[in-house]
Tab-separated table of C-alpha atoms and ligand atoms in Angstrom:
chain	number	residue	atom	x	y	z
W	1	UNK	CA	-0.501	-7.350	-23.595
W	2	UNK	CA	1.842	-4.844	-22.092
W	3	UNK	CA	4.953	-6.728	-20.623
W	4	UNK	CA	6.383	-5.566	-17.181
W	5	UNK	CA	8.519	-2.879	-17.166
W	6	UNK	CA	10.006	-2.775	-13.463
W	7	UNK	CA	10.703	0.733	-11.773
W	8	UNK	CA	14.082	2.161	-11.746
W	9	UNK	CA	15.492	2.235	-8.667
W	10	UNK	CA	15.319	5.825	-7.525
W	11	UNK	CA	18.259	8.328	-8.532
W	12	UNK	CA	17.897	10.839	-5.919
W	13	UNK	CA	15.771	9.159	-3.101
W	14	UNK	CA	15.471	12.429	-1.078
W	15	UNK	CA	13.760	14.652	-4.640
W	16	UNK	CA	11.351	11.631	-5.429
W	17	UNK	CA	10.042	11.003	-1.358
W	18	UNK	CA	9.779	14.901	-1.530
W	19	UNK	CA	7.888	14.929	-4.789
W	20	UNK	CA	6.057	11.926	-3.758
W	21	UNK	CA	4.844	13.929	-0.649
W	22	UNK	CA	3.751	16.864	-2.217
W	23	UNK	CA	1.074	15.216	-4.499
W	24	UNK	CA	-2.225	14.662	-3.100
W	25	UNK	CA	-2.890	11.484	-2.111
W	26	UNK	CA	-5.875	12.547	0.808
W	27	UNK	CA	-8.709	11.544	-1.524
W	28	UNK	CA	-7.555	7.954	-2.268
W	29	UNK	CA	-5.858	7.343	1.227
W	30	UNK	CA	-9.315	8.162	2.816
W	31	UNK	CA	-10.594	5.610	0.663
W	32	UNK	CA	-7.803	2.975	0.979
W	33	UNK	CA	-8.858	2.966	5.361
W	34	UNK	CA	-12.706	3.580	4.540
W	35	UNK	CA	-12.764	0.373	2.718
W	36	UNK	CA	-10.607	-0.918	5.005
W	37	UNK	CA	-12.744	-0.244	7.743
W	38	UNK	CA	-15.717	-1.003	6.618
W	39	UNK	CA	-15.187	-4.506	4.936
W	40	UNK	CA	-13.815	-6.205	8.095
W	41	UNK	CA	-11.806	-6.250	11.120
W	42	UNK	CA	-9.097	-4.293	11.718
W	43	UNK	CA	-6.305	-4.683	14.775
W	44	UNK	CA	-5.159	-3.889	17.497
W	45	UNK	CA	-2.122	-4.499	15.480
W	46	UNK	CA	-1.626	-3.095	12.010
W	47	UNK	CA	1.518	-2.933	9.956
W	48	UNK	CA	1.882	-1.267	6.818
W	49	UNK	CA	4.193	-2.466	4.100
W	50	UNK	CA	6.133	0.263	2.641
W	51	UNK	CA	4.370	2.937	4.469
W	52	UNK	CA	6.257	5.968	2.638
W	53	UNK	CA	5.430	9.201	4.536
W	54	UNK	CA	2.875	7.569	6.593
W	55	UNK	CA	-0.260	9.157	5.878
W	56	UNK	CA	-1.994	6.250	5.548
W	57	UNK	CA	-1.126	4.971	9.213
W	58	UNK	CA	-2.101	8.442	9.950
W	59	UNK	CA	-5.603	8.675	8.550
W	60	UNK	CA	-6.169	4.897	9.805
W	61	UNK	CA	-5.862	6.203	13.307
W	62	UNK	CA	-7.949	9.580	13.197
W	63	UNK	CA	-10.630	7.772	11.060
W	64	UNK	CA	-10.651	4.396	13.430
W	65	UNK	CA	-10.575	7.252	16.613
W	66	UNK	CA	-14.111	8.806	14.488
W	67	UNK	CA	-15.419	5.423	14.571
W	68	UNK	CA	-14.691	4.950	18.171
W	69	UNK	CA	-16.255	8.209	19.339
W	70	UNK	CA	-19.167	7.925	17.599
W	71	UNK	CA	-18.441	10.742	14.791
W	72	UNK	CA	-18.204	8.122	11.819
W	73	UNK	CA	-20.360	5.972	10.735
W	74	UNK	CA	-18.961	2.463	10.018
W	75	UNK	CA	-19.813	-1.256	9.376
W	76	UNK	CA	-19.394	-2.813	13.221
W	77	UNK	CA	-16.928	-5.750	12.775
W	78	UNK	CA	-16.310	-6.210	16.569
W	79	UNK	CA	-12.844	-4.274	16.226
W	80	UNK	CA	-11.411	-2.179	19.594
W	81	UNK	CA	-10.721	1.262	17.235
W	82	UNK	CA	-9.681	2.909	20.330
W	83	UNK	CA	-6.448	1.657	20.581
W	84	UNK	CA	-4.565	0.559	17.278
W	85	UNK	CA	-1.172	0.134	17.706
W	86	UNK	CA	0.186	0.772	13.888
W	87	UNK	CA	3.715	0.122	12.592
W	88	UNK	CA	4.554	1.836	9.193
W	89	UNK	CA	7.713	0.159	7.345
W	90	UNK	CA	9.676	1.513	4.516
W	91	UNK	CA	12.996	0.627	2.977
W	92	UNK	CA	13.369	4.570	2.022
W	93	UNK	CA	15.368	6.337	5.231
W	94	UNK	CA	14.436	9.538	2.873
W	95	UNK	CA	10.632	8.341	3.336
W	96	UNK	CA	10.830	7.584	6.945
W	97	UNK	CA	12.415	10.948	7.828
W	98	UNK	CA	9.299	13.063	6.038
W	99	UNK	CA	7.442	10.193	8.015
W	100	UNK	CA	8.665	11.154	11.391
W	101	UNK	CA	7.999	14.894	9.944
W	102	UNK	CA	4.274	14.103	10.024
W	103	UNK	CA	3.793	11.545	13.073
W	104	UNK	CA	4.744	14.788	14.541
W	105	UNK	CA	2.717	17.152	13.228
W	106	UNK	CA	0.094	15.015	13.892
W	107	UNK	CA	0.874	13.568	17.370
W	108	UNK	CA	0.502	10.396	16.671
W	109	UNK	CA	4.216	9.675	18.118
W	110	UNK	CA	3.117	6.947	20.773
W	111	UNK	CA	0.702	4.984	18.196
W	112	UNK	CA	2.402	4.965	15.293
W	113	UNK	CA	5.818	3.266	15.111
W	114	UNK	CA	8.855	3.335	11.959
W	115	UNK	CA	10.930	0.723	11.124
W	116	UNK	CA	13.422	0.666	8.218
W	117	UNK	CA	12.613	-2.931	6.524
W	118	UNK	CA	13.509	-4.253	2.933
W	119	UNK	CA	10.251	-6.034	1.744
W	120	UNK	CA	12.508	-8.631	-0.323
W	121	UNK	CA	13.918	-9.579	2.802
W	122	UNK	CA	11.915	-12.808	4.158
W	123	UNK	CA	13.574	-12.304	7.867
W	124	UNK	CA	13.014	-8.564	8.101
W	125	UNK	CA	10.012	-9.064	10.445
W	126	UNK	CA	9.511	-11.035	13.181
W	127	UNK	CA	5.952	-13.959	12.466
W	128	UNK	CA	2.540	-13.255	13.528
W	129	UNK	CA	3.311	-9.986	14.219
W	130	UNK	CA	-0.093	-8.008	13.389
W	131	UNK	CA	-3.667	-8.958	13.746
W	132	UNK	CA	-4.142	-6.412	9.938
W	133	UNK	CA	-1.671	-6.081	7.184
W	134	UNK	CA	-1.898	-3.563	4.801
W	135	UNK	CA	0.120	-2.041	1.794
W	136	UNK	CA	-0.817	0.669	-0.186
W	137	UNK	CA	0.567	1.020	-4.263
W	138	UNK	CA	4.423	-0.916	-3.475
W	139	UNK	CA	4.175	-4.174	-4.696
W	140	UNK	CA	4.813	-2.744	-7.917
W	141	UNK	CA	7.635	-1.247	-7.153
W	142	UNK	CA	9.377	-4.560	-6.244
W	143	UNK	CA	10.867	-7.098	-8.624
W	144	UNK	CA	9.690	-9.957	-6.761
W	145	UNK	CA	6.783	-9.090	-5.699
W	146	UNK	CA	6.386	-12.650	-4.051
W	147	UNK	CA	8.739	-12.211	-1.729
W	148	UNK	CA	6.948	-9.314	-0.005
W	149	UNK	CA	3.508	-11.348	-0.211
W	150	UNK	CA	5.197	-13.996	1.664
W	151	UNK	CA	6.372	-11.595	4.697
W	152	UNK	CA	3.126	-10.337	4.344
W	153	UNK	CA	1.509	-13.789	5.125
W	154	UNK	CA	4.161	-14.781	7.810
W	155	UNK	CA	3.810	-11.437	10.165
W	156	UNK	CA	-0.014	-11.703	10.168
W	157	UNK	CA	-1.064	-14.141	13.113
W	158	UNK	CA	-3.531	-16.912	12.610
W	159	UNK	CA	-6.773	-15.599	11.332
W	160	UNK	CA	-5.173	-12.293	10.475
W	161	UNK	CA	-6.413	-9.993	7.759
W	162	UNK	CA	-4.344	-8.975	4.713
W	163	UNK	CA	-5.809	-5.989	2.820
W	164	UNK	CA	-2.989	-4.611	-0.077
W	165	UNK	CA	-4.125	-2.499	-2.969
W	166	UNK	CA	-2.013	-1.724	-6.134
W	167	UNK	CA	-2.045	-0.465	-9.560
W	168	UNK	CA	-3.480	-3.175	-12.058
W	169	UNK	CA	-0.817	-3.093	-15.453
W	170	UNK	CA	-3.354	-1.967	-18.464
W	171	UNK	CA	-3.461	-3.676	-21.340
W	172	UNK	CA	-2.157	-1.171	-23.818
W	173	UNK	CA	-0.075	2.010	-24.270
W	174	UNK	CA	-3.035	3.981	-25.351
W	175	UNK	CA	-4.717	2.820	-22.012
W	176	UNK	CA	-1.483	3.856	-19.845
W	177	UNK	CA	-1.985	7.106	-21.257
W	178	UNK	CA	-5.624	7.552	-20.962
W	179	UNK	CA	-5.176	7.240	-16.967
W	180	UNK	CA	-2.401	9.473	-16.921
W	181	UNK	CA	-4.369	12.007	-18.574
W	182	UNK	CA	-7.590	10.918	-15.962
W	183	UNK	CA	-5.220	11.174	-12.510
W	184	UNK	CA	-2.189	12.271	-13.281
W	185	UNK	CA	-2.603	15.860	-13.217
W	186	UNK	CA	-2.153	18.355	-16.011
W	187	UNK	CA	0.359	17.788	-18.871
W	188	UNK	CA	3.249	20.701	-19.489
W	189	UNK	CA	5.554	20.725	-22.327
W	190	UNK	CA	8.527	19.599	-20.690
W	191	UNK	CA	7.203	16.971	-18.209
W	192	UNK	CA	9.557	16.460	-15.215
W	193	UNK	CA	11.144	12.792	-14.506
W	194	UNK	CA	9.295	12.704	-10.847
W	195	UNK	CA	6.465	14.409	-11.826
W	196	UNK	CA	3.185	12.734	-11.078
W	197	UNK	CA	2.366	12.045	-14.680
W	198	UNK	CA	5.717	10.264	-15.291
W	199	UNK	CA	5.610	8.545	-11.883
W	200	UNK	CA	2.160	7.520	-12.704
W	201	UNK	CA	3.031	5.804	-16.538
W	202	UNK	CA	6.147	4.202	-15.101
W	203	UNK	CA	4.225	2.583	-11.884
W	204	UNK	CA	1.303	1.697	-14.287
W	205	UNK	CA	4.167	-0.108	-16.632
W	206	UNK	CA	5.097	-2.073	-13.538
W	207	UNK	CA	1.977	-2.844	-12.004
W	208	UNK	CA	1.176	-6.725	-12.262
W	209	UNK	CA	-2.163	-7.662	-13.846
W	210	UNK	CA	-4.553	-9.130	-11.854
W	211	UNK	CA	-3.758	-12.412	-13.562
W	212	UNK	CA	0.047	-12.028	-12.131
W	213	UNK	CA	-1.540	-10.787	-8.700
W	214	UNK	CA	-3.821	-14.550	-8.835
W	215	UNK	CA	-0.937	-16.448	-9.588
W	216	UNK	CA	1.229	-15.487	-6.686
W	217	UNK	CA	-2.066	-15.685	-4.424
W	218	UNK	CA	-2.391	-19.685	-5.624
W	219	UNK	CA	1.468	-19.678	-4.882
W	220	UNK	CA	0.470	-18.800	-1.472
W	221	UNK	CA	-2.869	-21.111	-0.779
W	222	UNK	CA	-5.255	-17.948	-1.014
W	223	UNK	CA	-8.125	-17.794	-3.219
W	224	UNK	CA	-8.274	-15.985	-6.269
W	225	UNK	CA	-11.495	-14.246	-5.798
W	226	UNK	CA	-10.023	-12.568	-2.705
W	227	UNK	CA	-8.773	-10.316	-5.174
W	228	UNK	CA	-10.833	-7.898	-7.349
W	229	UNK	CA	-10.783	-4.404	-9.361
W	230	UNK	CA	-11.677	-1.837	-7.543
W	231	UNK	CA	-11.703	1.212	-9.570
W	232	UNK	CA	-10.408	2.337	-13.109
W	233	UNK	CA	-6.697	1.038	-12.007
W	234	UNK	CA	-6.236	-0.684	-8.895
W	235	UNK	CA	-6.964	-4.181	-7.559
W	236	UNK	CA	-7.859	-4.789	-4.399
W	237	UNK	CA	-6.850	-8.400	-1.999
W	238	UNK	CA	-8.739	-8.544	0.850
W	239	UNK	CA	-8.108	-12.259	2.613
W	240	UNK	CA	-7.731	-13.696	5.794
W	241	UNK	CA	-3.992	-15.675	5.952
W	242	UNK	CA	-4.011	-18.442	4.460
W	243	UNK	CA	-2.458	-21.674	6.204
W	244	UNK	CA	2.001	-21.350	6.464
W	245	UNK	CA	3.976	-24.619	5.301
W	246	UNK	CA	6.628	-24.927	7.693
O	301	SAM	C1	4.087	4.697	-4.056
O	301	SAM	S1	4.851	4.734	-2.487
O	301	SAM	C2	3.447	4.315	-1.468
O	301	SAM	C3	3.608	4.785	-0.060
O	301	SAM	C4	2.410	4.520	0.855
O	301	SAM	N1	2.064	3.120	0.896
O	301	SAM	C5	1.223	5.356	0.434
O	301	SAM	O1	0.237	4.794	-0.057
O	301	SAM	O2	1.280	6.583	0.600
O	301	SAM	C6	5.781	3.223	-2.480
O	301	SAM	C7	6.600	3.008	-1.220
O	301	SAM	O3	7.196	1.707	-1.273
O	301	SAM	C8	8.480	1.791	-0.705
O	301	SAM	N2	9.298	0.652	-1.137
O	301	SAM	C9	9.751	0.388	-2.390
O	301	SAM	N3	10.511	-0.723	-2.390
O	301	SAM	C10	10.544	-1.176	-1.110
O	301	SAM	C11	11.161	-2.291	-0.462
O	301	SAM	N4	11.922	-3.159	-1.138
O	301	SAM	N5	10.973	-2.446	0.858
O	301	SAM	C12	10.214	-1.558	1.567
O	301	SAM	N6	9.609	-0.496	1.012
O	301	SAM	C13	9.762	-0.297	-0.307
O	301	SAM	C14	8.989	3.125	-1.213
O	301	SAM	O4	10.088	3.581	-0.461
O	301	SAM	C15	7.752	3.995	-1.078
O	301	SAM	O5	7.690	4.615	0.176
């Protein structure tokens, strides 16, 4: 098995939240709050841990505003979709700037909120906070990736739903490489530190496994089923929280 190689902390955090925005992530964030969506409940409160440029509190809105209307068709869980009240959180200032940047562009000023919050830090958020947590592709970027799964459990209020997706670690180089090949765009010669190929093999070196992911779920009282693959390389926990030791 592949051990885990955690991410470098970025060099220059303003070229790698710029190169980071200029990939395309529409496909898979349309499918991140589809599933979302359409497996369960969702709000009025959402927060997103480690948010980056907040397209994913973006689409969440326009797509849960579809449902709403009428123009999308979507599993009814008994959720109000007209009104989500979404906080996106990010440790990056770099990444909440471009963030800003788009909650303009796409007027969602008044729905979607920013907050600069280090997801190692247990008393960065206040408890039972949000009704829906989500993360997109971060825990892997974090050393202790428990730590974050704990504020994650603690700012959801009872009966809350946590829904995080991330990278699953493969087993081998050969596999690593295979997916870079599949989704991380087409290979030059001299391939560029924060290109999307590199950025992909170094977050697929620090992805946990989804044995890792189980253990830190039993740490927390949640089942290990909740958790499942979900395509080629992510997992995908979808849970209600679990009951808080005090
Ligand atoms: C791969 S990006 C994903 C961004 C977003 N979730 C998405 O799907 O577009 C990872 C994000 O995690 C953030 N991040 C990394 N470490 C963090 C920490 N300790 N606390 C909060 N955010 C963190 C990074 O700044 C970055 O915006």
């Amino acid at each position: 098995m592949l051990p885990r190689v955690c991410e470098p902390p970025p060099v220059d955090p303003k070229l790698e939240a710029d190169a980071y925005r200029e990939m395309d992530h529409e496909e898979v964030n349309r499918r991140f709050v589809l599933d979302l969506l359409e497996s369960g409940p969702v709000g009025p409160r959402v927060i997103d841990l480690g948010c980056g440029p907040a397209l994913i509190p973006i689409a969440l809105c326009e797509l849960a505003e579809q449902v709403a209307n009428g123009n999308l068709d979507c599993a009814d869980h008994g959720s109000d979709l007209s009104n989500l009240e979404v906080m996106g959180v990010d440790q990056c200032i770099e990444m909440l700037e471009l963030a800003r940047v788009e909650l303009e562009f796409s007027g969602r000023v008044g729905q979607i909120q920013l907050e600069q919050v280090d997801l190692n830090d247990l008393d960065a958020l206040q408890s039972e906070l949000a009704e829906t947590v989500i993360s997109n592709t971060v825990l892997h970027h974090l050393d202790n990736p428990t730590n974050a799964m704990r504020l994650a459990v603690k700012t959801l209020r009872p009966g809350g739903r946590l829904f995080i997706r991330d990278l699953c670690r493969p087993e081998s180089d050969e596999e690593v490489e295979r997916l870079v090949d599949l989704h991380g765009g087409p290979s030059t010669d001299a391939e560029s530190p924060v290109g999307p190929r590199q950025l992909l093999r170094q977050s697929l070196h620090a992805a946990l496994t989804l044995s890792e992911i189980q253990e830190i779920l039993k740490s927390l009282g949640i089942e290990t089923d909740r958790v499942k693959m979900t395509s080629d390389r992510h997992w995908t926990l979808d849970c209600t929280r679990p009951e808080i030791e005090n």
